[in-house]
Short mmCIF file of C-alpha atoms in Angstrom, two decimals:
data_model
loop_
_atom_site.label_atom_id
_atom_site.label_comp_id
_atom_site.label_asym_id
_atom_site.label_seq_id
_atom_site.Cartn_x
_atom_site.Cartn_y
_atom_site.Cartn_z
CA UNK A 1 0.00 0.00 0.00
CA UNK A 2 1.48 3.35 -1.06
CA UNK A 3 1.93 6.21 1.40
CA UNK A 4 -0.44 9.20 1.28
CA UNK A 5 0.74 12.21 -0.67
CA UNK A 6 2.70 14.84 1.22
CA UNK A 7 0.70 17.99 1.92
CA UNK A 8 1.45 21.39 3.42
CA UNK A 9 1.61 21.38 7.20
CA UNK A 10 3.65 22.38 10.22
CA UNK A 11 6.58 20.27 8.96
CA UNK A 12 7.94 21.53 5.60
CA UNK A 13 7.45 19.21 2.64
CA UNK A 14 11.14 18.57 2.13
CA UNK A 15 11.47 17.52 5.80
CA UNK A 16 8.52 15.14 5.45
CA UNK A 17 10.08 13.62 2.34
CA UNK A 18 13.48 13.45 4.02
CA UNK A 19 11.94 11.39 6.82
CA UNK A 20 10.31 9.00 4.36
CA UNK A 21 13.52 8.57 2.37
CA UNK A 22 15.49 7.97 5.56
CA UNK A 23 13.11 5.14 6.47
CA UNK A 24 13.34 3.75 2.92
CA UNK A 25 17.15 3.79 3.02
CA UNK A 26 17.13 1.97 6.37
CA UNK A 27 15.10 -0.87 4.83
CA UNK A 28 17.28 -1.29 1.74
CA UNK A 29 20.72 -2.93 1.50
CA UNK A 30 23.70 -0.62 0.99
CA UNK A 31 24.20 0.12 -2.70
CA UNK A 32 20.50 -0.14 -3.57
CA UNK A 33 19.30 2.48 -6.07
CA UNK A 34 16.79 5.09 -4.98
CA UNK A 35 13.75 5.72 -7.22
CA UNK A 36 14.31 8.46 -9.78
CA UNK A 37 13.32 12.07 -9.15
CA UNK A 38 10.24 11.89 -11.40
CA UNK A 39 8.97 8.76 -9.66
CA UNK A 40 9.48 10.33 -6.22
CA UNK A 41 7.57 13.43 -7.34
CA UNK A 42 4.59 11.32 -8.45
CA UNK A 43 4.62 8.93 -5.47
CA UNK A 44 4.78 11.67 -2.83
CA UNK A 45 3.03 14.55 -4.58
CA UNK A 46 5.92 17.00 -4.35
CA UNK A 47 7.93 19.11 -6.77
CA UNK A 48 11.32 18.25 -8.17
CA UNK A 49 12.82 21.07 -6.10
CA UNK A 50 11.49 19.42 -2.93
CA UNK A 51 12.90 16.05 -3.98
CA UNK A 52 16.33 17.50 -4.70
CA UNK A 53 16.42 19.37 -1.40
CA UNK A 54 15.54 16.25 0.60
CA UNK A 55 18.03 14.08 -1.27
CA UNK A 56 20.73 16.73 -0.98
CA UNK A 57 20.37 16.77 2.81
CA UNK A 58 20.62 12.98 3.01
CA UNK A 59 23.68 12.97 0.75
CA UNK A 60 25.39 15.53 3.00
CA UNK A 61 24.53 13.38 6.04
CA UNK A 62 26.01 10.26 4.42
CA UNK A 63 22.71 8.37 4.21
CA UNK A 64 22.67 8.48 0.40
CA UNK A 65 25.36 8.84 -2.23
CA UNK A 66 25.10 10.27 -5.75
CA UNK A 67 26.90 8.64 -8.66
CA UNK A 68 27.13 10.92 -11.68
CA UNK A 69 25.31 9.51 -14.67
CA UNK A 70 23.85 6.60 -12.69
CA UNK A 71 21.62 7.95 -9.95
CA UNK A 72 21.32 8.02 -6.16
CA UNK A 73 22.09 5.01 -3.98
CA UNK A 74 21.91 3.95 -0.34
CA UNK A 75 25.30 4.64 1.25
CA UNK A 76 27.37 2.12 3.16
CA UNK A 77 26.29 1.83 6.77
CA UNK A 78 28.54 3.42 9.37
CA UNK A 79 30.36 1.10 11.75
CA UNK A 80 28.81 1.58 15.19
CA UNK A 81 31.12 1.15 18.16
CA UNK A 82 30.08 1.06 21.79
CA UNK A 83 32.15 3.44 23.87
CA UNK A 84 34.47 1.01 25.64
CA UNK A 85 38.15 0.13 25.85
CA UNK A 86 39.10 -2.15 22.97
CA UNK A 87 41.66 -2.20 20.21
CA UNK A 88 40.65 -1.21 16.68
CA UNK A 89 41.25 -4.82 15.60
CA UNK A 90 38.89 -6.19 18.27
CA UNK A 91 36.32 -3.48 17.60
CA UNK A 92 36.13 -4.09 13.84
CA UNK A 93 35.98 -7.88 14.21
CA UNK A 94 33.14 -7.51 16.72
CA UNK A 95 31.29 -5.47 14.09
CA UNK A 96 31.83 -8.18 11.46
CA UNK A 97 34.44 -6.17 9.51
CA UNK A 98 37.92 -7.29 8.45
CA UNK A 99 40.58 -5.00 9.95
CA UNK A 100 43.93 -4.26 8.33
CA UNK A 101 46.67 -1.68 8.85
CA UNK A 102 49.14 0.36 6.84
CA UNK A 103 52.08 1.57 8.94
CA UNK A 104 52.83 5.14 7.84
CA UNK A 105 55.73 6.02 10.11
CA UNK A 106 57.66 4.81 13.17
CA UNK A 107 60.28 7.05 14.77
CA UNK A 108 61.86 7.71 18.17
CA UNK A 109 61.44 11.43 18.77
CA UNK A 110 61.05 14.09 21.43
CA UNK A 111 57.27 14.34 21.93
CA UNK A 112 55.31 17.60 22.11
CA UNK A 113 54.71 19.06 25.59
CA UNK A 114 51.13 17.75 25.86
CA UNK A 115 52.31 14.19 25.20
CA UNK A 116 55.27 14.51 27.57
CA UNK A 117 52.88 15.53 30.32
CA UNK A 118 50.37 12.79 29.44
CA UNK A 119 53.06 10.08 29.55
CA UNK A 120 54.75 11.65 32.59
CA UNK A 121 58.11 11.76 30.81
CA UNK A 122 61.10 13.69 32.13
CA UNK A 123 62.28 16.73 30.16
CA UNK A 124 64.24 15.72 27.04
CA UNK A 125 63.02 12.10 27.09
CA UNK A 126 62.08 10.49 23.80
CA UNK A 127 59.06 8.37 22.88
CA UNK A 128 57.98 6.23 19.96
CA UNK A 129 55.83 8.08 17.44
CA UNK A 130 53.69 5.62 15.44
CA UNK A 131 51.34 6.68 12.66
CA UNK A 132 49.05 4.08 11.10
CA UNK A 133 46.15 4.04 8.64
CA UNK A 134 43.45 1.61 9.80
CA UNK A 135 41.13 -0.04 7.30
CA UNK A 136 37.91 -2.05 7.61
CA UNK A 137 37.06 -4.34 4.69
CA UNK A 138 39.88 -2.57 2.80
CA UNK A 139 38.21 0.85 3.19
CA UNK A 140 39.97 3.65 5.14
CA UNK A 141 38.36 4.02 8.55
CA UNK A 142 40.78 5.90 10.78
CA UNK A 143 44.25 7.35 11.31
CA UNK A 144 46.16 6.56 14.49
CA UNK A 145 48.72 9.16 15.54
CA UNK A 146 50.14 7.73 18.76
CA UNK A 147 53.06 8.11 21.15
CA UNK A 148 54.42 5.31 23.38
CA UNK A 149 56.76 5.41 26.34
CA UNK A 150 60.12 4.18 24.99
CA UNK A 151 61.26 3.23 28.50
CA UNK A 152 58.54 0.58 28.57
CA UNK A 153 58.82 -0.44 24.89
CA UNK A 154 62.53 -0.12 24.02
CA UNK A 155 62.47 -1.96 20.65
CA UNK A 156 58.99 -1.13 19.38
CA UNK A 157 60.36 -0.30 15.93
CA UNK A 158 61.39 -3.94 15.45
CA UNK A 159 57.91 -5.30 16.14
CA UNK A 160 55.04 -6.08 13.76
CA UNK A 161 52.75 -3.06 14.08
CA UNK A 162 50.10 -4.14 11.57
CA UNK A 163 47.94 -5.89 14.16
CA UNK A 164 46.60 -4.96 17.57
CA UNK A 165 49.15 -2.91 19.49
CA UNK A 166 47.27 -3.62 22.71
CA UNK A 167 47.80 -7.35 22.17
CA UNK A 168 51.47 -6.72 21.33
CA UNK A 169 51.95 -4.64 24.48
CA UNK A 170 50.41 -7.35 26.64
CA UNK A 171 52.08 -10.40 25.08
CA UNK A 172 55.54 -9.00 24.28
CA UNK A 173 56.09 -6.42 27.00
CA UNK A 174 53.79 -7.66 29.76
CA UNK A 175 52.07 -4.28 29.63
CA UNK A 176 48.31 -4.81 29.61
CA UNK A 177 46.19 -1.74 28.86
CA UNK A 178 43.41 -1.81 31.43
CA UNK A 179 41.97 1.69 31.38
CA UNK A 180 42.03 4.91 29.40
CA UNK A 181 40.92 8.52 29.65
CA UNK A 182 39.43 9.77 26.42
CA UNK A 183 37.79 12.82 24.90
CA UNK A 184 35.93 12.97 21.59
CA UNK A 185 35.44 16.01 19.39
CA UNK A 186 34.08 16.66 15.91
CA UNK A 187 36.05 18.68 13.39
CA UNK A 188 36.63 19.07 9.65
CA UNK A 189 39.20 16.98 7.80
CA UNK A 190 42.32 18.90 6.77
CA UNK A 191 44.03 18.08 3.48
CA UNK A 192 46.42 15.44 4.85
CA UNK A 193 43.75 13.55 6.76
CA UNK A 194 41.30 13.82 3.87
CA UNK A 195 43.81 12.29 1.44
CA UNK A 196 44.60 9.37 3.77
CA UNK A 197 40.93 8.70 4.54
CA UNK A 198 39.83 9.02 0.90
CA UNK A 199 37.42 11.88 1.50
CA UNK A 200 37.00 15.53 0.55
CA UNK A 201 38.74 18.25 2.54
CA UNK A 202 36.37 19.81 5.05
CA UNK A 203 34.21 16.71 5.52
CA UNK A 204 33.38 15.84 9.16
CA UNK A 205 35.64 13.57 11.19
CA UNK A 206 35.60 12.34 14.79
CA UNK A 207 38.82 12.81 16.75
CA UNK A 208 39.50 10.68 19.85
CA UNK A 209 42.26 11.93 22.18
CA UNK A 210 43.21 9.10 24.53
CA UNK A 211 45.71 8.39 27.29
CA UNK A 212 45.92 4.65 28.02
CA UNK A 213 47.26 3.12 31.22
CA UNK A 214 48.75 -0.15 32.37
CA UNK A 215 47.96 -0.11 36.05
CA UNK A 216 48.85 3.40 37.22
CA UNK A 217 51.43 3.99 34.47
CA UNK A 218 50.50 5.93 31.31
CA UNK A 219 51.82 4.06 28.27
CA UNK A 220 50.06 5.54 25.24
CA UNK A 221 48.94 8.99 24.17
CA UNK A 222 46.98 8.67 20.93
CA UNK A 223 44.92 10.85 18.65
CA UNK A 224 42.69 8.75 16.40
CA UNK A 225 40.74 10.35 13.57
CA UNK A 226 37.71 8.48 12.21
CA UNK A 227 35.69 9.20 9.09
CA UNK A 228 32.47 10.76 10.30
CA UNK A 229 30.41 8.96 7.64
CA UNK A 230 31.73 5.49 8.48
CA UNK A 231 31.93 5.47 12.25
CA UNK A 232 29.41 6.03 15.02
CA UNK A 233 29.76 5.91 18.78
CA UNK A 234 27.09 4.28 20.90
CA UNK A 235 26.95 4.77 24.66
CA UNK A 236 24.67 4.08 27.59
CA UNK A 237 24.05 7.14 29.76
CA UNK A 238 22.83 6.87 33.34
CA UNK A 239 20.81 9.49 35.18
CA UNK A 240 23.00 11.64 37.42
CA UNK A 241 22.23 14.00 40.26
CA UNK A 242 21.69 16.94 37.91
#
């Protein structure tokens, strides 16, 4: 049974259509084609301008994707991660995705002041700087820009860094990460991040700034940048005193 035609009301027509198209996209597999503009106009009783406005909003939100000369399609679903302490490798496997890693750089350097304070390093001490591109099902998902205490991990540059570093820390160095302090912020992708993540400059990304501990000792200070259209964070929030 077809839906009733959209009519003027409190909610603008393009918002009503946007809601219907969002529900349609949620029912269809990723990559499914959306009905053409003319068909949507007839089915919902709206103008082509209204259709284009609704579709344009959903494209900008990552729900739909336009392919020039072919039409509009349902976008790939974003990976949804619960907010908890887990390695990228564990997280992606839990979501049914195949993780892989490209190591971009490994160097022993003097860290910036914020990292020196986070890792509680003495003045002039060096740390391992490890940059990695993380992929899920061979698609860029995130960039890890992390620093590690070289006193704890003296030969990190000779290790295989393409898998879970948390597993490596535990099994090779006896340094199990058991808690972390983390903040999350949204920003726009700069040119370098956009190129690595395969997206346009200025598109939204999520940036996680994390200090990870083994017992009471800080071991890792990492900034991880996720594509905003491929990654979501899910959390359970309890009612506080406020």
